[in-house]
Amino acid sequence: MHLIGKKVIIRNFEEGDFDSFYVLVKNKANHDLSGMEYTTDINEAKKIFYRYMETPGSYCIALKESSLMVGIIELNERGMSGELQKTREVGFIIEGKYRRLGLASEAIELIIKYGFERLGLIELWASAEEDNIAPQKLLVKHNFKYIYEVNQALNFLGGDDKILRYYLLKG
């Protein structure tokens, strides 16, 4: 994958991206807001990083001018039967110091175009934690429509209930 925008490139992960990746996974706020894996153990982070490298549909968001990884964007399969074959779930995160620069917005634009024009998708889904307002606004800006919310009910595992809001964009 290699999509080029004005400020960002969406590309496959490279070995040199690990340091930037580690910044993302060792920040607990990223986990709390997006559900991204969390660890401060560098060896565990390396295992997670290599899993991302090998996962189809997981891509690096990099600055166009330097190729520095600043985030992750994903097109996750929702199922491989019937009409689900032509749908994907979009997930994304930008490292804190690169937020509010329009990078996530540009990455979303690129991935939407890629999904509908090159993959022939008919729907894109996305979700955001109830209290994570920024991605919800970003999704609406890109014509995703709020559909419903679900209580993840993780308190039986010792965690808090998590309300996820789901958004849909049809091609």
mmCIF file with all atom_site columns, N, CA and C in Angstrom, residues 85-138:
data_model
loop_
_atom_site.group_PDB
_atom_site.id
_atom_site.type_symbol
_atom_site.label_atom_id
_atom_site.label_alt_id
_atom_site.label_comp_id
_atom_site.label_asym_id
_atom_site.label_entity_id
_atom_site.label_seq_id
_atom_site.pdbx_PDB_ins_code
_atom_site.Cartn_x
_atom_site.Cartn_y
_atom_site.Cartn_z
_atom_site.occupancy
_atom_site.B_iso_or_equiv
_atom_site.pdbx_formal_charge
_atom_site.auth_seq_id
_atom_site.auth_comp_id
_atom_site.auth_asym_id
_atom_site.auth_atom_id
_atom_site.pdbx_PDB_model_num
ATOM 1   N N  . GLN A 1 85  ? -18.104 -9.158 2.544  1.00 0.00 ? 85  GLN A N  1
ATOM 2   C CA . GLN A 1 85  ? -16.848 -9.142 1.812  1.00 0.00 ? 85  GLN A CA 1
ATOM 3   C C  . GLN A 1 85  ? -16.538 -7.766 1.241  1.00 0.00 ? 85  GLN A C  1
ATOM 4   N N  . LYS A 1 86  ? -17.547 -6.963 1.040  1.00 0.00 ? 86  LYS A N  1
ATOM 5   C CA . LYS A 1 86  ? -17.364 -5.638 0.438  1.00 0.00 ? 86  LYS A CA 1
ATOM 6   C C  . LYS A 1 86  ? -17.499 -4.529 1.473  1.00 0.00 ? 86  LYS A C  1
ATOM 7   N N  . THR A 1 87  ? -17.266 -4.865 2.730  1.00 0.00 ? 87  THR A N  1
ATOM 8   C CA . THR A 1 87  ? -17.302 -3.868 3.804  1.00 0.00 ? 87  THR A CA 1
ATOM 9   C C  . THR A 1 87  ? -16.004 -3.944 4.599  1.00 0.00 ? 87  THR A C  1
ATOM 10  N N  . ARG A 1 88  ? -15.654 -2.853 5.230  1.00 0.00 ? 88  ARG A N  1
ATOM 11  C CA . ARG A 1 88  ? -14.480 -2.822 6.108  1.00 0.00 ? 88  ARG A CA 1
ATOM 12  C C  . ARG A 1 88  ? -14.779 -1.878 7.260  1.00 0.00 ? 88  ARG A C  1
ATOM 13  N N  . GLU A 1 89  ? -14.071 -2.117 8.357  1.00 0.00 ? 89  GLU A N  1
ATOM 14  C CA . GLU A 1 89  ? -14.127 -1.199 9.493  1.00 0.00 ? 89  GLU A CA 1
ATOM 15  C C  . GLU A 1 89  ? -12.836 -0.383 9.494  1.00 0.00 ? 89  GLU A C  1
ATOM 16  N N  . VAL A 1 90  ? -12.986 0.927  9.592  1.00 0.00 ? 90  VAL A N  1
ATOM 17  C CA . VAL A 1 90  ? -11.852 1.841  9.629  1.00 0.00 ? 90  VAL A CA 1
ATOM 18  C C  . VAL A 1 90  ? -11.493 2.120  11.081 1.00 0.00 ? 90  VAL A C  1
ATOM 19  N N  . GLY A 1 91  ? -10.226 2.052  11.398 1.00 0.00 ? 91  GLY A N  1
ATOM 20  C CA . GLY A 1 91  ? -9.715  2.437  12.705 1.00 0.00 ? 91  GLY A CA 1
ATOM 21  C C  . GLY A 1 91  ? -8.493  3.310  12.501 1.00 0.00 ? 91  GLY A C  1
ATOM 22  N N  . PHE A 1 92  ? -8.288  4.264  13.385 1.00 0.00 ? 92  PHE A N  1
ATOM 23  C CA . PHE A 1 92  ? -7.138  5.150  13.209 1.00 0.00 ? 92  PHE A CA 1
ATOM 24  C C  . PHE A 1 92  ? -6.742  5.768  14.544 1.00 0.00 ? 92  PHE A C  1
ATOM 25  N N  . ILE A 1 93  ? -5.472  6.130  14.623 1.00 0.00 ? 93  ILE A N  1
ATOM 26  C CA . ILE A 1 93  ? -4.944  6.847  15.777 1.00 0.00 ? 93  ILE A CA 1
ATOM 27  C C  . ILE A 1 93  ? -3.732  7.654  15.314 1.00 0.00 ? 93  ILE A C  1
ATOM 28  N N  . ILE A 1 94  ? -3.611  8.842  15.869 1.00 0.00 ? 94  ILE A N  1
ATOM 29  C CA . ILE A 1 94  ? -2.477  9.723  15.592 1.00 0.00 ? 94  ILE A CA 1
ATOM 30  C C  . ILE A 1 94  ? -1.771  9.989  16.923 1.00 0.00 ? 94  ILE A C  1
ATOM 31  N N  . GLU A 1 95  ? -0.460  9.942  16.920 1.00 0.00 ? 95  GLU A N  1
ATOM 32  C CA . GLU A 1 95  ? 0.320   10.234 18.121 1.00 0.00 ? 95  GLU A CA 1
ATOM 33  C C  . GLU A 1 95  ? 0.026   11.663 18.582 1.00 0.00 ? 95  GLU A C  1
ATOM 34  N N  . GLY A 1 96  ? -0.076  11.846 19.895 1.00 0.00 ? 96  GLY A N  1
ATOM 35  C CA . GLY A 1 96  ? -0.536  13.087 20.510 1.00 0.00 ? 96  GLY A CA 1
ATOM 36  C C  . GLY A 1 96  ? 0.022   14.385 19.955 1.00 0.00 ? 96  GLY A C  1
ATOM 37  N N  . LYS A 1 97  ? 1.332   14.478 19.792 1.00 0.00 ? 97  LYS A N  1
ATOM 38  C CA . LYS A 1 97  ? 1.900   15.760 19.373 1.00 0.00 ? 97  LYS A CA 1
ATOM 39  C C  . LYS A 1 97  ? 1.623   16.084 17.910 1.00 0.00 ? 97  LYS A C  1
ATOM 40  N N  . TYR A 1 98  ? 1.031   15.133 17.160 1.00 0.00 ? 98  TYR A N  1
ATOM 41  C CA . TYR A 1 98  ? 0.701   15.377 15.753 1.00 0.00 ? 98  TYR A CA 1
ATOM 42  C C  . TYR A 1 98  ? -0.801  15.545 15.527 1.00 0.00 ? 98  TYR A C  1
ATOM 43  N N  . ARG A 1 99  ? -1.562  15.587 16.614 1.00 0.00 ? 99  ARG A N  1
ATOM 44  C CA . ARG A 1 99  ? -3.006  15.787 16.488 1.00 0.00 ? 99  ARG A CA 1
ATOM 45  C C  . ARG A 1 99  ? -3.319  17.251 16.212 1.00 0.00 ? 99  ARG A C  1
ATOM 46  N N  . ARG A 1 100 ? -4.495  17.478 15.673 1.00 0.00 ? 100 ARG A N  1
ATOM 47  C CA . ARG A 1 100 ? -5.007  18.822 15.354 1.00 0.00 ? 100 ARG A CA 1
ATOM 48  C C  . ARG A 1 100 ? -4.193  19.517 14.258 1.00 0.00 ? 100 ARG A C  1
ATOM 49  N N  . LEU A 1 101 ? -3.575  18.719 13.397 1.00 0.00 ? 101 LEU A N  1
ATOM 50  C CA . LEU A 1 101 ? -2.822  19.259 12.262 1.00 0.00 ? 101 LEU A CA 1
ATOM 51  C C  . LEU A 1 101 ? -3.458  18.856 10.933 1.00 0.00 ? 101 LEU A C  1
ATOM 52  N N  . GLY A 1 102 ? -4.594  18.184 10.991 1.00 0.00 ? 102 GLY A N  1
ATOM 53  C CA . GLY A 1 102 ? -5.274  17.747 9.779  1.00 0.00 ? 102 GLY A CA 1
ATOM 54  C C  . GLY A 1 102 ? -4.757  16.433 9.214  1.00 0.00 ? 102 GLY A C  1
ATOM 55  N N  . LEU A 1 103 ? -3.848  15.775 9.922  1.00 0.00 ? 103 LEU A N  1
ATOM 56  C CA . LEU A 1 103 ? -3.245  14.545 9.411  1.00 0.00 ? 103 LEU A CA 1
ATOM 57  C C  . LEU A 1 103 ? -4.237  13.384 9.393  1.00 0.00 ? 103 LEU A C  1
ATOM 58  N N  . ALA A 1 104 ? -5.004  13.235 10.466 1.00 0.00 ? 104 ALA A N  1
ATOM 59  C CA . ALA A 1 104 ? -5.998  12.152 10.513 1.00 0.00 ? 104 ALA A CA 1
ATOM 60  C C  . ALA A 1 104 ? -7.065  12.383 9.453  1.00 0.00 ? 104 ALA A C  1
ATOM 61  N N  . SER A 1 105 ? -7.472  13.620 9.286  1.00 0.00 ? 105 SER A N  1
ATOM 62  C CA . SER A 1 105 ? -8.487  13.939 8.286  1.00 0.00 ? 105 SER A CA 1
ATOM 63  C C  . SER A 1 105 ? -8.003  13.561 6.886  1.00 0.00 ? 105 SER A C  1
ATOM 64  N N  . GLU A 1 106 ? -6.791  13.914 6.578  1.00 0.00 ? 106 GLU A N  1
ATOM 65  C CA . GLU A 1 106 ? -6.240  13.575 5.264  1.00 0.00 ? 106 GLU A CA 1
ATOM 66  C C  . GLU A 1 106 ? -6.103  12.064 5.103  1.00 0.00 ? 106 GLU A C  1
ATOM 67  N N  . ALA A 1 107 ? -5.674  11.372 6.139  1.00 0.00 ? 107 ALA A N  1
ATOM 68  C CA . ALA A 1 107 ? -5.535  9.914  6.076  1.00 0.00 ? 107 ALA A CA 1
ATOM 69  C C  . ALA A 1 107 ? -6.902  9.256  5.859  1.00 0.00 ? 107 ALA A C  1
ATOM 70  N N  . ILE A 1 108 ? -7.932  9.754  6.532  1.00 0.00 ? 108 ILE A N  1
ATOM 71  C CA . ILE A 1 108 ? -9.287  9.225  6.357  1.00 0.00 ? 108 ILE A CA 1
ATOM 72  C C  . ILE A 1 108 ? -9.736  9.433  4.905  1.00 0.00 ? 108 ILE A C  1
ATOM 73  N N  . GLU A 1 109 ? -9.501  10.622 4.374  1.00 0.00 ? 109 GLU A N  1
ATOM 74  C CA . GLU A 1 109 ? -9.872  10.891 2.968  1.00 0.00 ? 109 GLU A CA 1
ATOM 75  C C  . GLU A 1 109 ? -9.203  9.892  2.032  1.00 0.00 ? 109 GLU A C  1
ATOM 76  N N  . LEU A 1 110 ? -7.915  9.664  2.226  1.00 0.00 ? 110 LEU A N  1
ATOM 77  C CA . LEU A 1 110 ? -7.177  8.735  1.365  1.00 0.00 ? 110 LEU A CA 1
ATOM 78  C C  . LEU A 1 110 ? -7.712  7.311  1.482  1.00 0.00 ? 110 LEU A C  1
ATOM 79  N N  . ILE A 1 111 ? -8.011  6.877  2.705  1.00 0.00 ? 111 ILE A N  1
ATOM 80  C CA . ILE A 1 111 ? -8.448  5.493  2.899  1.00 0.00 ? 111 ILE A CA 1
ATOM 81  C C  . ILE A 1 111 ? -9.870  5.293  2.386  1.00 0.00 ? 111 ILE A C  1
ATOM 82  N N  . ILE A 1 112 ? -10.717 6.317  2.487  1.00 0.00 ? 112 ILE A N  1
ATOM 83  C CA . ILE A 1 112 ? -12.081 6.234  1.941  1.00 0.00 ? 112 ILE A CA 1
ATOM 84  C C  . ILE A 1 112 ? -12.003 6.078  0.418  1.00 0.00 ? 112 ILE A C  1
ATOM 85  N N  . LYS A 1 113 ? -11.226 6.921  -0.216 1.00 0.00 ? 113 LYS A N  1
ATOM 86  C CA . LYS A 1 113 ? -11.081 6.862  -1.671 1.00 0.00 ? 113 LYS A CA 1
ATOM 87  C C  . LYS A 1 113 ? -10.529 5.498  -2.097 1.00 0.00 ? 113 LYS A C  1
ATOM 88  N N  . TYR A 1 114 ? -9.490  5.043  -1.414 1.00 0.00 ? 114 TYR A N  1
ATOM 89  C CA . TYR A 1 114 ? -8.900  3.739  -1.706 1.00 0.00 ? 114 TYR A CA 1
ATOM 90  C C  . TYR A 1 114 ? -9.934  2.621  -1.553 1.00 0.00 ? 114 TYR A C  1
ATOM 91  N N  . GLY A 1 115 ? -10.674 2.649  -0.448 1.00 0.00 ? 115 GLY A N  1
ATOM 92  C CA . GLY A 1 115 ? -11.656 1.594  -0.185 1.00 0.00 ? 115 GLY A CA 1
ATOM 93  C C  . GLY A 1 115 ? -12.739 1.505  -1.233 1.00 0.00 ? 115 GLY A C  1
ATOM 94  N N  . PHE A 1 116 ? -13.312 2.637  -1.588 1.00 0.00 ? 116 PHE A N  1
ATOM 95  C CA . PHE A 1 116 ? -14.411 2.623  -2.549 1.00 0.00 ? 116 PHE A CA 1
ATOM 96  C C  . PHE A 1 116 ? -13.930 2.500  -3.992 1.00 0.00 ? 116 PHE A C  1
ATOM 97  N N  . GLU A 1 117 ? -12.877 3.211  -4.358 1.00 0.00 ? 117 GLU A N  1
ATOM 98  C CA . GLU A 1 117 ? -12.450 3.226  -5.754 1.00 0.00 ? 117 GLU A CA 1
ATOM 99  C C  . GLU A 1 117 ? -11.560 2.046  -6.131 1.00 0.00 ? 117 GLU A C  1
ATOM 100 N N  . ARG A 1 118 ? -10.681 1.629  -5.246 1.00 0.00 ? 118 ARG A N  1
ATOM 101 C CA . ARG A 1 118 ? -9.734  0.570  -5.628 1.00 0.00 ? 118 ARG A CA 1
ATOM 102 C C  . ARG A 1 118 ? -10.145 -0.807 -5.128 1.00 0.00 ? 118 ARG A C  1
ATOM 103 N N  . LEU A 1 119 ? -10.773 -0.850 -3.936 1.00 0.00 ? 119 LEU A N  1
ATOM 104 C CA . LEU A 1 119 ? -11.201 -2.153 -3.413 1.00 0.00 ? 119 LEU A CA 1
ATOM 105 C C  . LEU A 1 119 ? -12.643 -2.488 -3.780 1.00 0.00 ? 119 LEU A C  1
ATOM 106 N N  . GLY A 1 120 ? -13.382 -1.515 -4.275 1.00 0.00 ? 120 GLY A N  1
ATOM 107 C CA . GLY A 1 120 ? -14.777 -1.748 -4.648 1.00 0.00 ? 120 GLY A CA 1
ATOM 108 C C  . GLY A 1 120 ? -15.696 -1.983 -3.462 1.00 0.00 ? 120 GLY A C  1
ATOM 109 N N  . LEU A 1 121 ? -15.372 -1.394 -2.322 1.00 0.00 ? 121 LEU A N  1
ATOM 110 C CA . LEU A 1 121 ? -16.207 -1.564 -1.130 1.00 0.00 ? 121 LEU A CA 1
ATOM 111 C C  . LEU A 1 121 ? -17.552 -0.866 -1.312 1.00 0.00 ? 121 LEU A C  1
ATOM 112 N N  . ILE A 1 122 ? -18.553 -1.348 -0.560 1.00 0.00 ? 122 ILE A N  1
ATOM 113 C CA . ILE A 1 122 ? -19.865 -0.708 -0.575 1.00 0.00 ? 122 ILE A CA 1
ATOM 114 C C  . ILE A 1 122 ? -20.165 0.009  0.742  1.00 0.00 ? 122 ILE A C  1
ATOM 115 N N  . GLU A 1 123 ? -19.418 -0.340 1.801  1.00 0.00 ? 123 GLU A N  1
ATOM 116 C CA . GLU A 1 123 ? -19.613 0.304  3.100  1.00 0.00 ? 123 GLU A CA 1
ATOM 117 C C  . GLU A 1 123 ? -18.309 0.367  3.877  1.00 0.00 ? 123 GLU A C  1
ATOM 118 N N  . LEU A 1 124 ? -18.178 1.430  4.641  1.00 0.00 ? 124 LEU A N  1
ATOM 119 C CA . LEU A 1 124 ? -17.124 1.541  5.644  1.00 0.00 ? 124 LEU A CA 1
ATOM 120 C C  . LEU A 1 124 ? -17.795 1.811  6.980  1.00 0.00 ? 124 LEU A C  1
ATOM 121 N N  . TRP A 1 125 ? -17.336 1.131  8.002  1.00 0.00 ? 125 TRP A N  1
ATOM 122 C CA . TRP A 1 125 ? -17.808 1.322  9.369  1.00 0.00 ? 125 TRP A CA 1
ATOM 123 C C  . TRP A 1 125 ? -16.675 1.902  10.197 1.00 0.00 ? 125 TRP A C  1
ATOM 124 N N  . ALA A 1 126 ? -17.031 2.567  11.260 1.00 0.00 ? 126 ALA A N  1
ATOM 125 C CA . ALA A 1 126 ? -16.041 3.037  12.231 1.00 0.00 ? 126 ALA A CA 1
ATOM 126 C C  . ALA A 1 126 ? -16.722 3.117  13.577 1.00 0.00 ? 126 ALA A C  1
ATOM 127 N N  . SER A 1 127 ? -15.939 3.041  14.629 1.00 0.00 ? 127 SER A N  1
ATOM 128 C CA . SER A 1 127 ? -16.488 3.219  15.973 1.00 0.00 ? 127 SER A CA 1
ATOM 129 C C  . SER A 1 127 ? -15.567 4.120  16.762 1.00 0.00 ? 127 SER A C  1
ATOM 130 N N  . ALA A 1 128 ? -16.131 4.731  17.788 1.00 0.00 ? 128 ALA A N  1
ATOM 131 C CA . ALA A 1 128 ? -15.359 5.603  18.671 1.00 0.00 ? 128 ALA A CA 1
ATOM 132 C C  . ALA A 1 128 ? -15.923 5.477  20.076 1.00 0.00 ? 128 ALA A C  1
ATOM 133 N N  . GLU A 1 129 ? -15.037 5.543  21.050 1.00 0.00 ? 129 GLU A N  1
ATOM 134 C CA . GLU A 1 129 ? -15.479 5.553  22.437 1.00 0.00 ? 129 GLU A CA 1
ATOM 135 C C  . GLU A 1 129 ? -16.397 6.756  22.652 1.00 0.00 ? 129 GLU A C  1
ATOM 136 N N  . GLU A 1 130 ? -17.404 6.576  23.481 1.00 0.00 ? 130 GLU A N  1
ATOM 137 C CA . GLU A 1 130 ? -18.405 7.613  23.729 1.00 0.00 ? 130 GLU A CA 1
ATOM 138 C C  . GLU A 1 130 ? -17.783 8.957  24.127 1.00 0.00 ? 130 GLU A C  1
ATOM 139 N N  . ASP A 1 131 ? -16.752 8.911  24.965 1.00 0.00 ? 131 ASP A N  1
ATOM 140 C CA . ASP A 1 131 ? -16.155 10.157 25.458 1.00 0.00 ? 131 ASP A CA 1
ATOM 141 C C  . ASP A 1 131 ? -14.969 10.633 24.610 1.00 0.00 ? 131 ASP A C  1
ATOM 142 N N  . ASN A 1 132 ? -14.716 9.980  23.488 1.00 0.00 ? 132 ASN A N  1
ATOM 143 C CA . ASN A 1 132 ? -13.638 10.386 22.590 1.00 0.00 ? 132 ASN A CA 1
ATOM 144 C C  . ASN A 1 132 ? -14.265 11.177 21.432 1.00 0.00 ? 132 ASN A C  1
ATOM 145 N N  . ILE A 1 133 ? -14.484 12.446 21.669 1.00 0.00 ? 133 ILE A N  1
ATOM 146 C CA . ILE A 1 133 ? -15.256 13.301 20.768 1.00 0.00 ? 133 ILE A CA 1
ATOM 147 C C  . ILE A 1 133 ? -14.522 13.603 19.459 1.00 0.00 ? 133 ILE A C  1
ATOM 148 N N  . ALA A 1 134 ? -13.214 13.787 19.499 1.00 0.00 ? 134 ALA A N  1
ATOM 149 C CA . ALA A 1 134 ? -12.472 14.182 18.287 1.00 0.00 ? 134 ALA A CA 1
ATOM 150 C C  . ALA A 1 134 ? -12.693 13.236 17.112 1.00 0.00 ? 134 ALA A C  1
ATOM 151 N N  . PRO A 1 135 ? -12.546 11.901 17.282 1.00 0.00 ? 135 PRO A N  1
ATOM 152 C CA . PRO A 1 135 ? -12.773 11.042 16.117 1.00 0.00 ? 135 PRO A CA 1
ATOM 153 C C  . PRO A 1 135 ? -14.234 11.027 15.675 1.00 0.00 ? 135 PRO A C  1
ATOM 154 N N  . GLN A 1 136 ? -15.154 11.232 16.610 1.00 0.00 ? 136 GLN A N  1
ATOM 155 C CA . GLN A 1 136 ? -16.562 11.287 16.224 1.00 0.00 ? 136 GLN A CA 1
ATOM 156 C C  . GLN A 1 136 ? -16.801 12.485 15.301 1.00 0.00 ? 136 GLN A C  1
ATOM 157 N N  . LYS A 1 137 ? -16.231 13.630 15.651 1.00 0.00 ? 137 LYS A N  1
ATOM 158 C CA . LYS A 1 137 ? -16.361 14.816 14.800 1.00 0.00 ? 137 LYS A CA 1
ATOM 159 C C  . LYS A 1 137 ? -15.696 14.587 13.448 1.00 0.00 ? 137 LYS A C  1
ATOM 160 N N  . LEU A 1 138 ? -14.549 13.939 13.461 1.00 0.00 ? 138 LEU A N  1
ATOM 161 C CA . LEU A 1 138 ? -13.830 13.660 12.221 1.00 0.00 ? 138 LEU A CA 1
ATOM 162 C C  . LEU A 1 138 ? -14.640 12.738 11.315 1.00 0.00 ? 138 LEU A C  1
#
